[in-house]
PDB file of C-alpha atoms in Angstrom:
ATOM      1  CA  UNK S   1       0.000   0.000   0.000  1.00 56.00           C
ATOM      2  CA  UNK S   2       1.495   3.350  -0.774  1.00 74.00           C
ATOM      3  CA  UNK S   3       2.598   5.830   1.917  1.00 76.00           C
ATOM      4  CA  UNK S   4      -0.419   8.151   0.701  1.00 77.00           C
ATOM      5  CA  UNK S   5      -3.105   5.588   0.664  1.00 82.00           C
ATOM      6  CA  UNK S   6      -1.805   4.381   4.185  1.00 84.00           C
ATOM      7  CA  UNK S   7      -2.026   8.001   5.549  1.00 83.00           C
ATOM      8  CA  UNK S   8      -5.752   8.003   4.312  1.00 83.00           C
ATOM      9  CA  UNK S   9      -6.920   4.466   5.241  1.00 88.00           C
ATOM     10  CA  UNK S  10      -4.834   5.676   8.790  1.00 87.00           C
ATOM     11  CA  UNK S  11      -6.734   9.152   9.402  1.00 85.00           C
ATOM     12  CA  UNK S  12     -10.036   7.731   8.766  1.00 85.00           C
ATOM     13  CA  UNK S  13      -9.524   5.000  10.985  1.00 86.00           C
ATOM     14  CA  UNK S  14      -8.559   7.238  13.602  1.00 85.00           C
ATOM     15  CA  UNK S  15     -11.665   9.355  13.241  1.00 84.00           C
ATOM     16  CA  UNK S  16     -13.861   6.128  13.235  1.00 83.00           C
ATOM     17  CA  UNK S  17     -11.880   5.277  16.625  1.00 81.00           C
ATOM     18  CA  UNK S  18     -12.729   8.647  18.233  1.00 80.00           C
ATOM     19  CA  UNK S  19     -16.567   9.018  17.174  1.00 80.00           C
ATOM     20  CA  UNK S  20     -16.538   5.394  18.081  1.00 75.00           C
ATOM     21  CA  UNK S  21     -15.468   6.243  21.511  1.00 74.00           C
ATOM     22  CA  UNK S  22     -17.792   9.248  22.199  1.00 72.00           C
ATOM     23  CA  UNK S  23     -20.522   6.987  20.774  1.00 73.00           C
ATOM     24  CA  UNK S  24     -19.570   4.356  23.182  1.00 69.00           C
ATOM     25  CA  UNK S  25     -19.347   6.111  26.177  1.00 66.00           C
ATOM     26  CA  UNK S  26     -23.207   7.787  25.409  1.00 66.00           C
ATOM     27  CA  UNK S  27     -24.310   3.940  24.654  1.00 69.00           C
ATOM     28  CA  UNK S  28     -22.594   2.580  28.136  1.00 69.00           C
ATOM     29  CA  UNK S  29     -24.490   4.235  29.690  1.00 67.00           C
ATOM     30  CA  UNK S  30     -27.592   3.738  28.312  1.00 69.00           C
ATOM     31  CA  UNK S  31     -27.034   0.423  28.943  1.00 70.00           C
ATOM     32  CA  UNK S  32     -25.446   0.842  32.578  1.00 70.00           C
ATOM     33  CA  UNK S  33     -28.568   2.281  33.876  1.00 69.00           C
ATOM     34  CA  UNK S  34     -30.658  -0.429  32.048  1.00 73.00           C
ATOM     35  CA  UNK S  35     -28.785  -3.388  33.919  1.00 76.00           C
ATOM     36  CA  UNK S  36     -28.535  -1.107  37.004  1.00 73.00           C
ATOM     37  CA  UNK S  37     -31.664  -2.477  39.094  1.00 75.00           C
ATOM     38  CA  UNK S  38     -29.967  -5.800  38.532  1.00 79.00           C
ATOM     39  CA  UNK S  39     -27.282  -7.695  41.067  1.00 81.00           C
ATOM     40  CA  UNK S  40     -24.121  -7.267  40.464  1.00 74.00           C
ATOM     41  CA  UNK S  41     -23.294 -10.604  39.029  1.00 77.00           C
ATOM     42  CA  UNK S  42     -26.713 -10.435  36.919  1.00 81.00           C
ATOM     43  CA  UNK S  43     -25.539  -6.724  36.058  1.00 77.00           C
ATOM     44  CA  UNK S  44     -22.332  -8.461  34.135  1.00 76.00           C
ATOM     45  CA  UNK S  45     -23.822 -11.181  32.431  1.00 81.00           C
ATOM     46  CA  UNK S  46     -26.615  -8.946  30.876  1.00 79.00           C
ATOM     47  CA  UNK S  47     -24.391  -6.894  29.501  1.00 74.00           C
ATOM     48  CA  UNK S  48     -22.079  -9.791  28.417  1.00 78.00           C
ATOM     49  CA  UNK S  49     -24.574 -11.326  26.899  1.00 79.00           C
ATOM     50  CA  UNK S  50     -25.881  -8.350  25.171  1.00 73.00           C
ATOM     51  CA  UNK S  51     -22.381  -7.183  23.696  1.00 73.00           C
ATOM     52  CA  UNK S  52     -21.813 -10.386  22.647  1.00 77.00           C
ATOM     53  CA  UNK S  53     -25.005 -10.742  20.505  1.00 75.00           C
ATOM     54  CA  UNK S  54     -23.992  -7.073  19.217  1.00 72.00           C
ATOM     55  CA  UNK S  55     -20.577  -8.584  17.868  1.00 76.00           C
ATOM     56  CA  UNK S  56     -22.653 -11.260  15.767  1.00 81.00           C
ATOM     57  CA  UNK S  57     -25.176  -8.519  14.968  1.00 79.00           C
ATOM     58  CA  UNK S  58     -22.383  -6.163  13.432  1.00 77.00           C
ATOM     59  CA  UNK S  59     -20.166  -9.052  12.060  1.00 79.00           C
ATOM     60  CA  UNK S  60     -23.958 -10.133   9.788  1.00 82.00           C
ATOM     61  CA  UNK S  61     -25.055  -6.603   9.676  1.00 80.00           C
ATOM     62  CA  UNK S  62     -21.853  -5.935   7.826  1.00 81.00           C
ATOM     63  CA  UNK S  63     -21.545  -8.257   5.237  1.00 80.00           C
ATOM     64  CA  UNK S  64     -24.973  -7.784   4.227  1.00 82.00           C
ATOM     65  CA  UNK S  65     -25.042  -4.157   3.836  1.00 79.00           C
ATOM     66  CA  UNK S  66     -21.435  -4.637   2.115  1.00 80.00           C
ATOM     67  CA  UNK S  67     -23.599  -6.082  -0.772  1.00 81.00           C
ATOM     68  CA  UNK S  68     -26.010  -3.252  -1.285  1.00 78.00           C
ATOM     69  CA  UNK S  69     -24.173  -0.223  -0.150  1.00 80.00           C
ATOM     70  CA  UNK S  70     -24.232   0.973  -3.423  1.00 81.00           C
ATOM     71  CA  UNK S  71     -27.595   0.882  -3.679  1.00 86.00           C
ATOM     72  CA  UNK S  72     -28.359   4.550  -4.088  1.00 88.00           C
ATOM     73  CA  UNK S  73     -31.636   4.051  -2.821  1.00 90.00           C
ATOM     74  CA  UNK S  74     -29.823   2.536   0.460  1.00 84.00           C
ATOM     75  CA  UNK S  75     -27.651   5.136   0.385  1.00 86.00           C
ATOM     76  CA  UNK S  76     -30.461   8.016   0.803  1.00 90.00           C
ATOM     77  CA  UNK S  77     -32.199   6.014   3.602  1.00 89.00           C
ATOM     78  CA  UNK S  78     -28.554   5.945   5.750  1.00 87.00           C
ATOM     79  CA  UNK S  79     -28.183   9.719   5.185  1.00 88.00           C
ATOM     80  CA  UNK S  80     -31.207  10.686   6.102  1.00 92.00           C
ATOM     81  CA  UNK S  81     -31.176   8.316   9.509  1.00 88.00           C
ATOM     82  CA  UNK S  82     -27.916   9.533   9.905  1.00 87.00           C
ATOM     83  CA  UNK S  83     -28.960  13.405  10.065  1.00 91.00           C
ATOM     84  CA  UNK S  84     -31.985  12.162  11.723  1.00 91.00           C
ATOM     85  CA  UNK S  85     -30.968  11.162  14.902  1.00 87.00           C
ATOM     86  CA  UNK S  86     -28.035  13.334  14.762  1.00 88.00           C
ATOM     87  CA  UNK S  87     -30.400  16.399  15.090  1.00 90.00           C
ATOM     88  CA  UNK S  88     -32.864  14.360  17.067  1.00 88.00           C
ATOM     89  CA  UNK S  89     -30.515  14.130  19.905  1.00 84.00           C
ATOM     90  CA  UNK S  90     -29.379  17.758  19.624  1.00 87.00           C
ATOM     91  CA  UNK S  91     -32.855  18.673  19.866  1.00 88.00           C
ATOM     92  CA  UNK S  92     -33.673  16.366  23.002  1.00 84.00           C
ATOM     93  CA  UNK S  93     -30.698  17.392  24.713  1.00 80.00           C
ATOM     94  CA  UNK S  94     -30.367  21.717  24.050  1.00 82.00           C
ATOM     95  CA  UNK S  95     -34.440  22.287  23.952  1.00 80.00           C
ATOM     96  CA  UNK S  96     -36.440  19.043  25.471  1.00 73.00           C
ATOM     97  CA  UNK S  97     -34.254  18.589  28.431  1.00 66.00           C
ATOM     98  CA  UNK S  98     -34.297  22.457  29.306  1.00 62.00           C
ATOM     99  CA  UNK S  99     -38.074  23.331  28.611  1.00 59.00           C
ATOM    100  CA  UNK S 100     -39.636  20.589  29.992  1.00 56.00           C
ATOM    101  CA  UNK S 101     -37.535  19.177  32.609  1.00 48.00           C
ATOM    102  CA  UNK S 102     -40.637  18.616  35.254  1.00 46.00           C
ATOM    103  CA  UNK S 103     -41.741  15.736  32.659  1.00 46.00           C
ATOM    104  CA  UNK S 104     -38.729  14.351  32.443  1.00 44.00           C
ATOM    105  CA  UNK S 105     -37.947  13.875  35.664  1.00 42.00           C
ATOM    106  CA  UNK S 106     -40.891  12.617  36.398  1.00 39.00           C
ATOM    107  CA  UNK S 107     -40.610   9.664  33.844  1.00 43.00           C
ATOM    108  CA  UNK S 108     -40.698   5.967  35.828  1.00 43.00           C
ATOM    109  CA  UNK S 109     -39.312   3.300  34.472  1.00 42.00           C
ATOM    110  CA  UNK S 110     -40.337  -0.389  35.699  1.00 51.00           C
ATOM    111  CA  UNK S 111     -37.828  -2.799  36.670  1.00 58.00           C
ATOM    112  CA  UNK S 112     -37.299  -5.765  34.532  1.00 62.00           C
ATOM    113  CA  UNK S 113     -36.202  -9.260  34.861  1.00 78.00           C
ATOM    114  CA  UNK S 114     -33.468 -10.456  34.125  1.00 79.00           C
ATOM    115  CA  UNK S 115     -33.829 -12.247  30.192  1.00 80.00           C
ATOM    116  CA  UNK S 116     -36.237  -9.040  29.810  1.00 82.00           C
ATOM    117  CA  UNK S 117     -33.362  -6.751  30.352  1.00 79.00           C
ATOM    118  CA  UNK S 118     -31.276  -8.776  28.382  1.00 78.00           C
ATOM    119  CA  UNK S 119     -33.473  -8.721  25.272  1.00 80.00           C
ATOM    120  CA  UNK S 120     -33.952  -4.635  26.214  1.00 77.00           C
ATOM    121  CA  UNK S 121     -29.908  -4.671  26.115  1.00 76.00           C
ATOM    122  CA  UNK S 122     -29.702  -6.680  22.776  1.00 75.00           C
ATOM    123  CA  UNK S 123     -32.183  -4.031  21.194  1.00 78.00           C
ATOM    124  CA  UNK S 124     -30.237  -1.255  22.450  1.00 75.00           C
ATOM    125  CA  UNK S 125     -27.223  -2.811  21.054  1.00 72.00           C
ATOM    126  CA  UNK S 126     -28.645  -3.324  17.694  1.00 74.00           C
ATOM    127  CA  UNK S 127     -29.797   0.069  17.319  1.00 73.00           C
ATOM    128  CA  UNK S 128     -26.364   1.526  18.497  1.00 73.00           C
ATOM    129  CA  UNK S 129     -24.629  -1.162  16.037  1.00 73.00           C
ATOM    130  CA  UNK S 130     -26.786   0.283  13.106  1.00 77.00           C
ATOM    131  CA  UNK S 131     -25.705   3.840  13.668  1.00 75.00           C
ATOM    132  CA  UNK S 132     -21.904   3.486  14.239  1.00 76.00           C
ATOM    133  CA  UNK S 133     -22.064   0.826  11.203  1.00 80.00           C
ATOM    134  CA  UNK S 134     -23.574   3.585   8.712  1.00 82.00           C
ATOM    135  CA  UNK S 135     -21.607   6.097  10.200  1.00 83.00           C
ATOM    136  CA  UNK S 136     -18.018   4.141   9.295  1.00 83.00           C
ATOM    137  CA  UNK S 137     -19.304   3.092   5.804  1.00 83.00           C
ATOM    138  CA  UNK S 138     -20.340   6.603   4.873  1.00 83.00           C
ATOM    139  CA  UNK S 139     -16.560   7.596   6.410  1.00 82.00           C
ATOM    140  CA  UNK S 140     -14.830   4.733   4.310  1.00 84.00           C
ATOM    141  CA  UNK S 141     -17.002   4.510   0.850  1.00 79.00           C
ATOM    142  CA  UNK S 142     -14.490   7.868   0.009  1.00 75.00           C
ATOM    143  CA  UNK S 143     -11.207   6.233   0.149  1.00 82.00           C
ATOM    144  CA  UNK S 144     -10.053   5.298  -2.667  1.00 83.00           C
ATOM    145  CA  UNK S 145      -9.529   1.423  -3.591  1.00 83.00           C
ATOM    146  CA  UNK S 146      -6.897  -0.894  -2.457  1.00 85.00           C
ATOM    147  CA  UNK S 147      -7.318  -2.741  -5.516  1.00 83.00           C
ATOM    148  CA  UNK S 148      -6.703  -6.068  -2.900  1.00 86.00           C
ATOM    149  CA  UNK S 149     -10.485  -7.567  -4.379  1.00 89.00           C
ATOM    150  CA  UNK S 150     -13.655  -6.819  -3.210  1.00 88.00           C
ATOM    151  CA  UNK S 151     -16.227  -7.612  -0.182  1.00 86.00           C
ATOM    152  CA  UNK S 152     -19.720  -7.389  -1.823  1.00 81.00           C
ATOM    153  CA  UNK S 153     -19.675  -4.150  -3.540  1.00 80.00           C
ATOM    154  CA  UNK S 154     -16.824  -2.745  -1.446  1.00 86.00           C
ATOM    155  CA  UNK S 155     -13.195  -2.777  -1.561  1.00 88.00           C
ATOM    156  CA  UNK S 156     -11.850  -5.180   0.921  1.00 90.00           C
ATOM    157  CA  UNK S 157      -9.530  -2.375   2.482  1.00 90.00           C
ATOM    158  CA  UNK S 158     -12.760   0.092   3.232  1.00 88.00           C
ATOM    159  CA  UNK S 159     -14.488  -2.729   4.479  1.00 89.00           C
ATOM    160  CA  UNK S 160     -11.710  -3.731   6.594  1.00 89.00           C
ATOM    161  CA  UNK S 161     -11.834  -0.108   8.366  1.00 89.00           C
ATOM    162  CA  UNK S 162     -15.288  -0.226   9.064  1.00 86.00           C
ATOM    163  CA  UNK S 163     -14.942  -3.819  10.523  1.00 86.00           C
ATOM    164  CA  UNK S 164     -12.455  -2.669  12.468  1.00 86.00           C
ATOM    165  CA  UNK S 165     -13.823   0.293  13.294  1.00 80.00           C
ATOM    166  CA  UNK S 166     -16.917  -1.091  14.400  1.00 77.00           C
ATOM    167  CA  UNK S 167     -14.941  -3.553  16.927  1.00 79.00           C
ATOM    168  CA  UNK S 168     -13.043  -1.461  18.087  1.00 78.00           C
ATOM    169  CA  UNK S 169     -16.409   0.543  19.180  1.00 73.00           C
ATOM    170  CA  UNK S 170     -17.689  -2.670  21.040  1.00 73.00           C
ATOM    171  CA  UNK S 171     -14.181  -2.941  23.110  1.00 76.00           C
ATOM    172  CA  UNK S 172     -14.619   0.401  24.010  1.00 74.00           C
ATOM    173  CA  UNK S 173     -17.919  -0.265  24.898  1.00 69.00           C
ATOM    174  CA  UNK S 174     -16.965  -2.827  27.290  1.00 68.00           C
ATOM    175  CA  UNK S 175     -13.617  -2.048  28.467  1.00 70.00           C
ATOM    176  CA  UNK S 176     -12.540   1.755  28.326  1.00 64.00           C
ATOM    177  CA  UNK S 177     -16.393   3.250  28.612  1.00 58.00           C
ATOM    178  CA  UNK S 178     -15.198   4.855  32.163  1.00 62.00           C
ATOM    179  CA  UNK S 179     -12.394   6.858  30.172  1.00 68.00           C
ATOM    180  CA  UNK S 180     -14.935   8.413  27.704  1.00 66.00           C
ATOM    181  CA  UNK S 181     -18.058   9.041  30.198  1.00 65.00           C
ATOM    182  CA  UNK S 182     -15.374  10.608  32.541  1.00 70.00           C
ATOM    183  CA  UNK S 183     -14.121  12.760  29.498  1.00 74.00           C
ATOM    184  CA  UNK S 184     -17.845  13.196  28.935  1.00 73.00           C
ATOM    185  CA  UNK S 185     -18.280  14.118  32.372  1.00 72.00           C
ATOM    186  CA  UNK S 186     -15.756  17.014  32.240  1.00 78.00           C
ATOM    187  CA  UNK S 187     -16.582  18.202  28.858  1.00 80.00           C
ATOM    188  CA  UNK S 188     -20.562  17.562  28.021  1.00 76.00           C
ATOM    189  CA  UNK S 189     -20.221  19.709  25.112  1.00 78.00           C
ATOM    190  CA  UNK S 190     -18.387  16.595  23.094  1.00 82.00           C
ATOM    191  CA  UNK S 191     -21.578  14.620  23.059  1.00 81.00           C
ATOM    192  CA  UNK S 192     -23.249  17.426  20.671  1.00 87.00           C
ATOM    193  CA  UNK S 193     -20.143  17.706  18.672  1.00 87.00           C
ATOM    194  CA  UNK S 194     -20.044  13.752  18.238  1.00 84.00           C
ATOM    195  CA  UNK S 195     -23.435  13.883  17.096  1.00 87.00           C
ATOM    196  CA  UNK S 196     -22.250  16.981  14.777  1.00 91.00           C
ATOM    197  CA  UNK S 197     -19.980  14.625  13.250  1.00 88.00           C
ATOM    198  CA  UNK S 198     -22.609  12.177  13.043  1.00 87.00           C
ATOM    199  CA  UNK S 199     -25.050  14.380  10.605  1.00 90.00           C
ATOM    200  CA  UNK S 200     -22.154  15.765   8.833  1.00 91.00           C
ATOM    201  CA  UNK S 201     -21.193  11.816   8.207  1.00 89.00           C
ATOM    202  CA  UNK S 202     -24.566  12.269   6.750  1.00 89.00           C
ATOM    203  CA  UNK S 203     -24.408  15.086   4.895  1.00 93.00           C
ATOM    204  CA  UNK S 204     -21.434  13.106   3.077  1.00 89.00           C
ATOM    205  CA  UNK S 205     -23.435   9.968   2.741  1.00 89.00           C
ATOM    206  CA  UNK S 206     -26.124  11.922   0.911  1.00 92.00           C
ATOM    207  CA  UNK S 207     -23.300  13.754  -1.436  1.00 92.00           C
ATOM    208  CA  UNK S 208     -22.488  10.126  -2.606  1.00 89.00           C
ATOM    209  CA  UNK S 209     -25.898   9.425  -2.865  1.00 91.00           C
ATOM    210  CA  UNK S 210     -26.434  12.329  -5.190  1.00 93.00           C
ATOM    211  CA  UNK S 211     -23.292  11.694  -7.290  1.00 91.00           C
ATOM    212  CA  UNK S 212     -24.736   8.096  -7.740  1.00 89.00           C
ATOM    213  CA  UNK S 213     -24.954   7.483 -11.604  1.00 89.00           C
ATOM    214  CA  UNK S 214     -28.504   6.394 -11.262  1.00 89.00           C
ATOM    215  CA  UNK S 215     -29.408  10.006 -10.129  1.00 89.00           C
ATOM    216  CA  UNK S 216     -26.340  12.091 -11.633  1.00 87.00           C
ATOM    217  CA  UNK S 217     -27.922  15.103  -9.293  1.00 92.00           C
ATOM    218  CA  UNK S 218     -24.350  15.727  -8.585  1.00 92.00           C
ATOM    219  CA  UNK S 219     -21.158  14.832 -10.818  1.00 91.00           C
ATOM    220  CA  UNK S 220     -20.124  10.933 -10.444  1.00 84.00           C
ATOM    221  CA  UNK S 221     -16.656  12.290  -9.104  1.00 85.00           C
ATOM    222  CA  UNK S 222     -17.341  14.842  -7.027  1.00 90.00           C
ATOM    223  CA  UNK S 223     -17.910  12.741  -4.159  1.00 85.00           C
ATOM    224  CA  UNK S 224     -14.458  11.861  -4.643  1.00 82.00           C
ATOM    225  CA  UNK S 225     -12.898  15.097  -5.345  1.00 88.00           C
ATOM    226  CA  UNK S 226     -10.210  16.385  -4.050  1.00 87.00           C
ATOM    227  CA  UNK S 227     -11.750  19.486  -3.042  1.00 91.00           C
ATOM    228  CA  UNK S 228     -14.981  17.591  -1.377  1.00 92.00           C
ATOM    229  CA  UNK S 229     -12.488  15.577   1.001  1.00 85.00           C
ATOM    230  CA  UNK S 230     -10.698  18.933   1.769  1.00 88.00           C
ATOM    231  CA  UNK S 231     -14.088  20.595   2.939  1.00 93.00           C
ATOM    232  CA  UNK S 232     -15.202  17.351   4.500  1.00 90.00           C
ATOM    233  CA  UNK S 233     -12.359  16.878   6.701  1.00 87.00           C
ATOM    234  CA  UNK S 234     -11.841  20.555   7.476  1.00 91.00           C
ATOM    235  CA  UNK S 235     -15.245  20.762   8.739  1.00 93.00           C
ATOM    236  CA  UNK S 236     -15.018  17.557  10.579  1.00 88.00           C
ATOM    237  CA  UNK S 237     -11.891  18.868  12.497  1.00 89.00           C
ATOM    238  CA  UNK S 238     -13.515  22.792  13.352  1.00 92.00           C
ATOM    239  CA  UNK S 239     -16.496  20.195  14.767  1.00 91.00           C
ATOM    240  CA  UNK S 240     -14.232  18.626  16.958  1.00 85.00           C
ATOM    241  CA  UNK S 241     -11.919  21.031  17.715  1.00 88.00           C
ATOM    242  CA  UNK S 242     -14.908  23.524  18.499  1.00 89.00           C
ATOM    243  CA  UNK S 243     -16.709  20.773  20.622  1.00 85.00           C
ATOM    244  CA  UNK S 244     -13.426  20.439  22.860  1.00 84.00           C
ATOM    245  CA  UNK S 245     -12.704  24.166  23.255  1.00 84.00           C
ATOM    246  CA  UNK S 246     -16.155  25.529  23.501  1.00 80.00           C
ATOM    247  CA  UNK S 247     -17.952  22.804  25.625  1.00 75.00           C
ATOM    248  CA  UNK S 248     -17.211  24.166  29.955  1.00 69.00           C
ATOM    249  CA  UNK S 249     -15.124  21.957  31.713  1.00 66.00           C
ATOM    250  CA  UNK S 250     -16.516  20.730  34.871  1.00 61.00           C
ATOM    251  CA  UNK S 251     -14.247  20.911  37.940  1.00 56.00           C
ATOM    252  CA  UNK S 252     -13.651  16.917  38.979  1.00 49.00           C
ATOM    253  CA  UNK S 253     -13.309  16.903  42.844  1.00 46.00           C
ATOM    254  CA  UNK S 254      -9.880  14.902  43.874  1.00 43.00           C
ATOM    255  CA  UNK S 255     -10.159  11.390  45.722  1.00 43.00           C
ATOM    256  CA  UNK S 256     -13.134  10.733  42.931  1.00 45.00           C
ATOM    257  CA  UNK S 257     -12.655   7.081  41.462  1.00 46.00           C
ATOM    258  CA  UNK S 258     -14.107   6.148  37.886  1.00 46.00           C
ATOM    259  CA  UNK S 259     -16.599   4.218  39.584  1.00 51.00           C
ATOM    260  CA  UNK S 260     -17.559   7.199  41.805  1.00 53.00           C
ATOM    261  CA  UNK S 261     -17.770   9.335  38.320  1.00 51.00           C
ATOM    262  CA  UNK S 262     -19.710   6.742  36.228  1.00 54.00           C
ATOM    263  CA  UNK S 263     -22.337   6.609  39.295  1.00 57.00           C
ATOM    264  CA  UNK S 264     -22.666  10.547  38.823  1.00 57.00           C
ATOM    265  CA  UNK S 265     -22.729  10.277  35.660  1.00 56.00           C
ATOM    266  CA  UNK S 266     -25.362   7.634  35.405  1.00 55.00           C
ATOM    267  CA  UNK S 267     -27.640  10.415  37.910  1.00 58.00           C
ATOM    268  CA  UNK S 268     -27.362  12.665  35.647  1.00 58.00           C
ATOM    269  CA  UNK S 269     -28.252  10.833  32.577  1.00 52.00           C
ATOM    270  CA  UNK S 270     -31.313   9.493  34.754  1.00 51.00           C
ATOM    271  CA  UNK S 271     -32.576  12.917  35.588  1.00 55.00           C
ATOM    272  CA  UNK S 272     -32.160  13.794  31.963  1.00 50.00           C
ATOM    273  CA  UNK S 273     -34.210  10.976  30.608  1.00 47.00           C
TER     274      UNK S 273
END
């Protein structure tokens, strides 16, 4: 693989690893505070045994939509999820959470048994998987071939970065979430800009979509153009870089473990919902 390609097929990778992370950290605990009525040995294997059907879930998930990603009709439908819930959870979280905080609060939510809260888990998962997985295609369907053969109707080197990108966001998931909900902790501002990066991954995914050759709305290469990757990625990094700087670090009292800060965390996320 040349240097170039590398540096591409690297970078992208790297993004995938970071809005993988930020993803992960919003999905733990989502998760956390569905297994949290449970006992502690209970707690575990729910969420072991939902993470585990979300790796076979993402490992089929992927090789099926491998085959019709370049379905333009596919395409359109990812985008427009994509910027969906991207805007959706902007929307909940800067104007639903603020204006009507009385109802949220006051939101109960039963108990469940255990296989029920499993099977809540898995469904969770899923719907998690099928966000980060559209997410990393739309990311990967602009680098350019590998020429090493293809996976469906991608190259096997994008496919490879979503794969891994999308396994990398289940370890995170289940082994460095306190990292990320502790960063998210400090810096709440990163969720929105993750979820920035989500509809702009969107935006992107409905560029291709237009460039398709059954629509031609766009030139076929402009989704690959120079000048669209340029824009893309600069507008990616002000996202980011603008998340970090603008979002108000919260002061994190010394002698607080991860534990201690997930727990807080998990409060706040409950009074939220």
């Amino acid at each position: 693989m040349e240097l170039s390609l590398l540096f591409e097929y690297g970078w992208v990778l790297l993004v995938l690893i970071v809005l993988e992370g930020l993803l992960a950290a919003d999905n733990a605990l989502v998760l956390a505070i569905m297994v949290k009525h449970l006992p502690e040995k209970e707690r575990k294997k729910a969420l072991f045994y939902g993470l585990a059907g979300a790796f076979v879930f993402r490992f089929a998930s992927l090789f099926v939509i491998s085959f019709l990603v370049d379905v333009w009709q596919i395409q359109a439908l990812g985008a427009v999820y994509l910027i969906f819930i991207a805007f959706n959870h902007i929307y909940r979280k800067l104007v639903v959470s603020k204006h009507d905080p009385q109802n949220q609060n006051a939101k109960k939510t039963k108990n469940a048994g255990f296989w029920l809260t499993v099977l809540k888990v898995e469904i969770a998962d899923i719907a998690f998987a099928i966000d980060s997985i559209l997410a990393a295609i739309a990311l990967a369907m602009a680098l350019p071939a590998t020429g090493w053969g293809t996976v469906g109707s991608m190259d096997t080197g994008q496919f490879l970065v979503v794969f891994a990108g999308g396994m990398i966001g289940l370890i995170i998931m289940r082994f460095a979430a306190n990292i990320f909900v502790d960063l998210l902790h400090k810096r709440p501002g990163l969720e929105i800009a993750a979820f920035l990066i989500v509809g702009w991954v969107g935006v992107k995914l409905l560029v291709t979509t237009l460039a398709h050759p059954a629509l031609a709305i766009l030139p076929e290469g402009f989704s690959h153009s120079t000048g669209w990757k340029v824009t893309f990625y600069v507008v990616l990094i002000l996202i980011a870089v603008g998340g970090w700087f603008l979002s108000k670090e919260k002061k994190v009292e010394d002698g607080i473990g991860d534990d201690d800060r997930l727990d807080q965390a998990l409060e706040e996320e409950k009074a939220k919902e």
